[in-house]
Tab-separated table of C-alpha atoms and ligand atoms in Angstrom:
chain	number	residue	atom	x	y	z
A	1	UNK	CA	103.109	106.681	107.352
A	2	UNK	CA	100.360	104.321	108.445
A	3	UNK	CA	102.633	100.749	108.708
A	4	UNK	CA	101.609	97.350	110.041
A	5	UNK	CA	103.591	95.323	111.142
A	6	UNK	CA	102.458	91.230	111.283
A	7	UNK	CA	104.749	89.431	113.819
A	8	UNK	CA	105.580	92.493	116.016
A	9	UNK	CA	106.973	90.548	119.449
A	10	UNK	CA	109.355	88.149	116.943
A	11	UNK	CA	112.832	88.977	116.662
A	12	UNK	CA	113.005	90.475	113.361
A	13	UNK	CA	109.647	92.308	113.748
A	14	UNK	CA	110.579	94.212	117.038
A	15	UNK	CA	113.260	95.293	115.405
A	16	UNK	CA	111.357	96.414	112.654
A	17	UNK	CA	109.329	98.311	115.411
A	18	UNK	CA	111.781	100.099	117.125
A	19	UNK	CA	113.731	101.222	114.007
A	20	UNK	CA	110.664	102.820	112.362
A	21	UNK	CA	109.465	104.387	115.987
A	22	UNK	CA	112.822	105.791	115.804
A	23	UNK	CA	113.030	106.885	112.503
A	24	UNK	CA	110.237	108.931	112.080
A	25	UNK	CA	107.755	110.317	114.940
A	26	UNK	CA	105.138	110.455	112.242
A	27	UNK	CA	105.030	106.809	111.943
A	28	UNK	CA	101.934	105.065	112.698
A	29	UNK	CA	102.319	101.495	113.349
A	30	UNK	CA	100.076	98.679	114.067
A	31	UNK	CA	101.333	95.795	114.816
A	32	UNK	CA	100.243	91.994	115.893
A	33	UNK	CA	101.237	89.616	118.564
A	34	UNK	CA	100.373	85.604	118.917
A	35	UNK	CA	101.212	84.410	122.102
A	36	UNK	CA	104.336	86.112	123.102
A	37	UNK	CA	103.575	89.168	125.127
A	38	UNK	CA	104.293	92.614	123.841
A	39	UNK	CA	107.161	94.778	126.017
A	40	UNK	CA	107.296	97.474	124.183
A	41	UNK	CA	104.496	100.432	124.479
A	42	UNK	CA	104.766	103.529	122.920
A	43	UNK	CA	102.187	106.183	121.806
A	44	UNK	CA	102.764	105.450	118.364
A	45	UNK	CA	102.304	101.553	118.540
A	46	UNK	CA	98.912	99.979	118.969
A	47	UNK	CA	98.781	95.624	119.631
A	48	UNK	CA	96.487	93.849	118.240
A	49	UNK	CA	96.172	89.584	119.544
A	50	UNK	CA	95.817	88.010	116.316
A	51	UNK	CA	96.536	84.184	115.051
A	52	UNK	CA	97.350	85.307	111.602
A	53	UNK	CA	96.942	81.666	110.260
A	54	UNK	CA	92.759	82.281	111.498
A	55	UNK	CA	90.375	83.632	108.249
A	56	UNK	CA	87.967	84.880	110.922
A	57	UNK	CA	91.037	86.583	113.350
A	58	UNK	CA	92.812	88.106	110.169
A	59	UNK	CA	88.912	89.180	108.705
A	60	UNK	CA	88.506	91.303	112.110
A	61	UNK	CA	92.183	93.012	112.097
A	62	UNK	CA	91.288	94.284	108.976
A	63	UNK	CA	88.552	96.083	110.235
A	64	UNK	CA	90.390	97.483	112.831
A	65	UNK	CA	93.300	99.146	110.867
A	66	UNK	CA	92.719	102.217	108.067
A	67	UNK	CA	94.550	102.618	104.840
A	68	UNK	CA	98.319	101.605	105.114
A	69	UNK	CA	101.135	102.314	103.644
A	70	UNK	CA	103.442	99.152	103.961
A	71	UNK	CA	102.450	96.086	105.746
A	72	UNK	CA	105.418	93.646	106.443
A	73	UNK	CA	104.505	89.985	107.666
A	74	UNK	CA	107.363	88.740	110.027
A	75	UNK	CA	105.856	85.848	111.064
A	76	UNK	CA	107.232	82.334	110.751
A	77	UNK	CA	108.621	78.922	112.033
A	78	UNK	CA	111.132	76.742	111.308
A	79	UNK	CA	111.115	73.786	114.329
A	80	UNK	CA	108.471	73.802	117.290
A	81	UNK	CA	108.820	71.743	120.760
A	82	UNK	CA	111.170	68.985	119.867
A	83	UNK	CA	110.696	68.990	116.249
A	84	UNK	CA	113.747	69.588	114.623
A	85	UNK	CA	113.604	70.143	110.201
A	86	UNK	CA	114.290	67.017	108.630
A	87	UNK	CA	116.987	66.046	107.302
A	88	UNK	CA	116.099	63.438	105.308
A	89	UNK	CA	112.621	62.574	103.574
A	90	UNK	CA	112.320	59.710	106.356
A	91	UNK	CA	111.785	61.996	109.212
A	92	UNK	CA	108.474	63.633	107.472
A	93	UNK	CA	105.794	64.066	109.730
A	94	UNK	CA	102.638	65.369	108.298
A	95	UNK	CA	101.566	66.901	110.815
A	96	UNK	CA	104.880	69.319	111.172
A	97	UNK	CA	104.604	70.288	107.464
A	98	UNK	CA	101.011	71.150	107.520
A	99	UNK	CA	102.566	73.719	110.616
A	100	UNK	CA	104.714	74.992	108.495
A	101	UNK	CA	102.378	75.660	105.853
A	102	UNK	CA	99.671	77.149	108.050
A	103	UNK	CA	102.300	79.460	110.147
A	104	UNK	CA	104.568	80.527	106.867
A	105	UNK	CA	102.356	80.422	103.617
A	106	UNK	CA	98.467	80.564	104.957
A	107	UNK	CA	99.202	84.332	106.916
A	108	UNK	CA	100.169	86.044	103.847
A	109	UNK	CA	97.223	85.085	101.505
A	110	UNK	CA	94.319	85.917	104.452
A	111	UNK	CA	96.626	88.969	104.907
A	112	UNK	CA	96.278	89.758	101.096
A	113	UNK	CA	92.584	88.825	100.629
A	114	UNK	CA	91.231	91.016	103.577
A	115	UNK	CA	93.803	93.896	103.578
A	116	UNK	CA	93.335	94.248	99.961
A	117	UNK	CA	91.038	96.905	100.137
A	118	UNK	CA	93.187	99.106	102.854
A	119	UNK	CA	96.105	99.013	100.053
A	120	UNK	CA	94.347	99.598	97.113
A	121	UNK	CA	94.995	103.558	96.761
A	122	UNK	CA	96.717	106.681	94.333
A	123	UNK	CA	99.861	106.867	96.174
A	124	UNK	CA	102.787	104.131	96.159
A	125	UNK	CA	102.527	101.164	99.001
A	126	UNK	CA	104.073	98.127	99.911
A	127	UNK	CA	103.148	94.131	101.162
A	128	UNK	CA	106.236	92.588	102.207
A	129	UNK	CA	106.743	89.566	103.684
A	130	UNK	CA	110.082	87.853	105.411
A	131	UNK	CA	110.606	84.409	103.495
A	132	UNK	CA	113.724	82.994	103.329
A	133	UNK	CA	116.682	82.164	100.297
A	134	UNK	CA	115.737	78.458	101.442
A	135	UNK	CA	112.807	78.858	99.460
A	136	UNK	CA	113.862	79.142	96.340
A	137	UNK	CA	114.230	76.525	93.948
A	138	UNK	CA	116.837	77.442	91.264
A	139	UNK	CA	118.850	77.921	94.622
A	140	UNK	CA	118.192	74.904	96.327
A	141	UNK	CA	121.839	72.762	96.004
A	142	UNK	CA	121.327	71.508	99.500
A	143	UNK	CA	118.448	69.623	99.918
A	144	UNK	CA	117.034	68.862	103.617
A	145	UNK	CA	114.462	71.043	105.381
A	146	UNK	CA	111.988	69.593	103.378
A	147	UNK	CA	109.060	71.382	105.120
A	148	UNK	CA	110.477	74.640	105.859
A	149	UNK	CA	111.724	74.811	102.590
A	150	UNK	CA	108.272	73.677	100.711
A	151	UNK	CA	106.357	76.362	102.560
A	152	UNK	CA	108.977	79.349	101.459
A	153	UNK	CA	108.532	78.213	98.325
A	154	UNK	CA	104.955	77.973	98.353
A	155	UNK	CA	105.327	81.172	100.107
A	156	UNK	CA	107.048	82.645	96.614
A	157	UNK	CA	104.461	81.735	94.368
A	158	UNK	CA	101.670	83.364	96.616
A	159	UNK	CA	103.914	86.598	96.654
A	160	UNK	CA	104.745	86.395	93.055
A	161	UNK	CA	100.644	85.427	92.533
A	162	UNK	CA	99.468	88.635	94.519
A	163	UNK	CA	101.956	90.854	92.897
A	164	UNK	CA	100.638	89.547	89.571
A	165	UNK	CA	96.643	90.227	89.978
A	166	UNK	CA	97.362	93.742	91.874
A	167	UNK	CA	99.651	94.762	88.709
A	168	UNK	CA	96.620	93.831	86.236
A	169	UNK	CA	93.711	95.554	88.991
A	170	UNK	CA	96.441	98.678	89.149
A	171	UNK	CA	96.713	98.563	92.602
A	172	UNK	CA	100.122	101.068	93.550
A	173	UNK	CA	101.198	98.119	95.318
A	174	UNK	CA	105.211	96.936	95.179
A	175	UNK	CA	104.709	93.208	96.538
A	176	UNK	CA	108.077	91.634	97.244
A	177	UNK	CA	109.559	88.826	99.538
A	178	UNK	CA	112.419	89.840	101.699
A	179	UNK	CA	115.045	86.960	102.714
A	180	UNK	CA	116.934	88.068	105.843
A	181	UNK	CA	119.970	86.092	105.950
A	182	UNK	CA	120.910	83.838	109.191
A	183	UNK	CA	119.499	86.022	111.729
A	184	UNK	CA	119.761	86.562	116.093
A	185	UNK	CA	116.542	85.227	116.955
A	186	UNK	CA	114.893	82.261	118.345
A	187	UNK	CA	113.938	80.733	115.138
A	188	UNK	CA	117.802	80.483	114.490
A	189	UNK	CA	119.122	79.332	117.933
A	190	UNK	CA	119.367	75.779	117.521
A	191	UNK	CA	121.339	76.316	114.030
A	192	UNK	CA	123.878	79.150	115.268
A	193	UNK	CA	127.055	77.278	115.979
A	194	UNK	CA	127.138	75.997	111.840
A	195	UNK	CA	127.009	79.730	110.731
A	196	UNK	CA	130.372	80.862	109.675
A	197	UNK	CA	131.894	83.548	112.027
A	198	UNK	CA	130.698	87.222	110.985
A	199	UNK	CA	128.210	85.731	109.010
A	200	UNK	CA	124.954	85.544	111.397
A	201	UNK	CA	123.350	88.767	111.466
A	202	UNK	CA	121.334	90.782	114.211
A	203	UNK	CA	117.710	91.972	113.774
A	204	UNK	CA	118.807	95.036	113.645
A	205	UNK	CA	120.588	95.195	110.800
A	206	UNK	CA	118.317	92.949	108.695
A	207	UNK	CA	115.549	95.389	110.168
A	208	UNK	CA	117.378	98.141	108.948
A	209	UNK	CA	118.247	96.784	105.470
A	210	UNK	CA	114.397	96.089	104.573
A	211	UNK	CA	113.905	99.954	106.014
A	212	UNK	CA	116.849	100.733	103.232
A	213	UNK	CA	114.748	98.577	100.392
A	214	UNK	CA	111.369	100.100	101.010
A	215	UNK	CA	112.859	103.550	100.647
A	216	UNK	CA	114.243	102.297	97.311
A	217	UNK	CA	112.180	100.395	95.791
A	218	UNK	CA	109.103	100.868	93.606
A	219	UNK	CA	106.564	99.784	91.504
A	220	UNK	CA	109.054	98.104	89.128
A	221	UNK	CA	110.383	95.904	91.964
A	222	UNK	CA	106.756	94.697	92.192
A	223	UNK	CA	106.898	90.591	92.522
A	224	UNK	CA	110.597	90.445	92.870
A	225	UNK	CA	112.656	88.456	95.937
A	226	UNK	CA	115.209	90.337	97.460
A	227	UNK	CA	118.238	89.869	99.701
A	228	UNK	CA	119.090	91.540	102.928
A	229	UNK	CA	121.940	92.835	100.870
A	230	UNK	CA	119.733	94.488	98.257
A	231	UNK	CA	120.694	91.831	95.674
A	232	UNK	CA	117.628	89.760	94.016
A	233	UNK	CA	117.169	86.225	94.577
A	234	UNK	CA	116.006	83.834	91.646
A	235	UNK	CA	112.637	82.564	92.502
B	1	NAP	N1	116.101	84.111	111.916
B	1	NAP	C1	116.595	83.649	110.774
B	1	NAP	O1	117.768	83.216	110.683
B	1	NAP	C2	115.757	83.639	109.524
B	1	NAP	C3	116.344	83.284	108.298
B	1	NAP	C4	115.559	83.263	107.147
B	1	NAP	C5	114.219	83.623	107.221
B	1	NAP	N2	113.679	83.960	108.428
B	1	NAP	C6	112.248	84.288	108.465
B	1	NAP	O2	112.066	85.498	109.163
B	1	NAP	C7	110.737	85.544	109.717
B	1	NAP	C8	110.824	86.069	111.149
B	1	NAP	O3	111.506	85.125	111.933
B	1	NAP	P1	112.328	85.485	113.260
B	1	NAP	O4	113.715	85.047	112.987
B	1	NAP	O5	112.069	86.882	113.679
B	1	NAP	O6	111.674	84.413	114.238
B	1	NAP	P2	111.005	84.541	115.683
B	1	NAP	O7	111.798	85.476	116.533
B	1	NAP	O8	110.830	83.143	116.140
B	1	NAP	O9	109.579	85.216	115.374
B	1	NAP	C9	108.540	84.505	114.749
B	1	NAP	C10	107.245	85.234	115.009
B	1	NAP	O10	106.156	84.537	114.381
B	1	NAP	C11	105.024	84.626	115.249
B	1	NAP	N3	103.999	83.604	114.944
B	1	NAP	C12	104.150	82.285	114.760
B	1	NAP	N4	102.966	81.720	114.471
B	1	NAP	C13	102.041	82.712	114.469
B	1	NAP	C14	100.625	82.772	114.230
B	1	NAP	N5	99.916	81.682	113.914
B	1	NAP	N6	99.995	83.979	114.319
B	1	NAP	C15	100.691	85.076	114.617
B	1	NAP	N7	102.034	85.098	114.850
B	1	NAP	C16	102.690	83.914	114.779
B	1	NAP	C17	105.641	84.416	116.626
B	1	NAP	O11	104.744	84.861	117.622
B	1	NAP	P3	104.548	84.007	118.982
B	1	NAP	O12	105.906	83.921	119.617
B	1	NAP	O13	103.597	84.818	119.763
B	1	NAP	O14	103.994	82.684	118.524
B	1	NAP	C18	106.874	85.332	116.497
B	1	NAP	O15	106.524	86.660	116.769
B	1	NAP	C19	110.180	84.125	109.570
B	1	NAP	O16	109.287	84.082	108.487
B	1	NAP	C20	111.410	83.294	109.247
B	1	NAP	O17	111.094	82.152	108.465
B	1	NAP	C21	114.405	83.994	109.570
């Protein structure tokens, strides 16, 4: 399969690497880096440098890259430098939430508008991206995060948008959002010690369980929001 990955040096997307290397030696994957470095080299892994949150950057990946059979966008952010969500609406800083919406919403839509045509084909293919349960708002009993959690859930409706017009221009698309659960990576770190013991899982296992969706899910999945634990989130 011809896969591209968006977000390939983050914690959950090298784990989405290695797990589909090592799955199948047919596999075919592209995959982008920002400003982290890739490690990993392999003869069935091409890098590409892209800032996915650039029309003009995203406009000449898709050149690049043939037809594809899944693309998954891994790329996100939920604090940067010393800024830290908010926990209440006084600590809103404008320029923070416009970061969050250009690094967690704005990749997926250029991804959608100028990959479009390297999807659009007879046999079954996914667009997946990682969002998070935060986003949703019949599940929002919390509050806080205000920025993080307005981009996921601006995030939801572009999914849920996409998955919409591809259904009516019967593209063989299954467009769903994937929420991983509190995950080993960097983006977590600052949060770890309030996750409940057993609860925090490793990129390799969330890696694995949107492996374990793909391979089950299908066209009537399309514009759905599922868990790590294969159980669907409300929008
Ligand atoms: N970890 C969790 O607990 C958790 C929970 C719920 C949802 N999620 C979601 O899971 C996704 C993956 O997060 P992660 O945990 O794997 O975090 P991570 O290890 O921090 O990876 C984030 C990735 O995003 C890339 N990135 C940021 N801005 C970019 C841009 N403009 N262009 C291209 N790449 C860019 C980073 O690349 P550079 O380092 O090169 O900038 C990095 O590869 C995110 O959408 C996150 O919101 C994570």
């Amino acid at each position: 399969m011809n896969i591209l990955i968006i977000g390939g040096t983050g914690g959950i997307g090298s784990a989405l690497i290695n797990l589909l290397i090592n799955q199948n030696t047919e596999n075919t994957i592209h995959s982008t880096y920002h400003i982290t470095q890739p490690e990993l080299m392999h003869p069935q892994l091409t890098w590409y440098q892209v800032d996915v949150s650039k029309d003009s950057d995203v406009a000449e990946l898709s050149e690049t890259v043939n037809q594809l059979d899944i693309v998954i966008n891994a790329v996100g952010m939920l604090h940067s430098g010393d800024m830290m969500p908010e926990k209440t609406i006084t600590q809103f800083d404008s320029d923070f939430f416009n970061q969050n919406i250009s690094t967690n919403v704005l990749p997926t839509l250029l991804i959608a508008k100028h990959l479009s045509p390297k999807l659009k084909s007879k046999t079954l293919n996914y667009f997946v991206t990682v969002s998070a349960k935060i986003g949703s708002i019949e599940d929002n009993n919390l509050g806080g995060w205000i920025s993080y959690r307005s981009s996921k859930a601006a995030l939801n409706m572009a999914l849920k948008t996409i998955s919409i017009e591809w259904k009516n221009k019967k593209f063989n698309t299954c467009v769903f959002a994937f929420h991983p659960g509190t995950t080993d990576t960097n983006l977590s770190k600052p949060f770890q010690r309030n996750v409940p013991e057993g609860n925090l899982q490793t990129p390799e296992k969330v890696a694995a369980a949107l492996i374990n969706l793909l391979q089950r899910l299908s066209l009537k999945d399309n514009g759905k929001f599922f868990s790590y634990d294969g159980t669907e989130i409300p929008w």
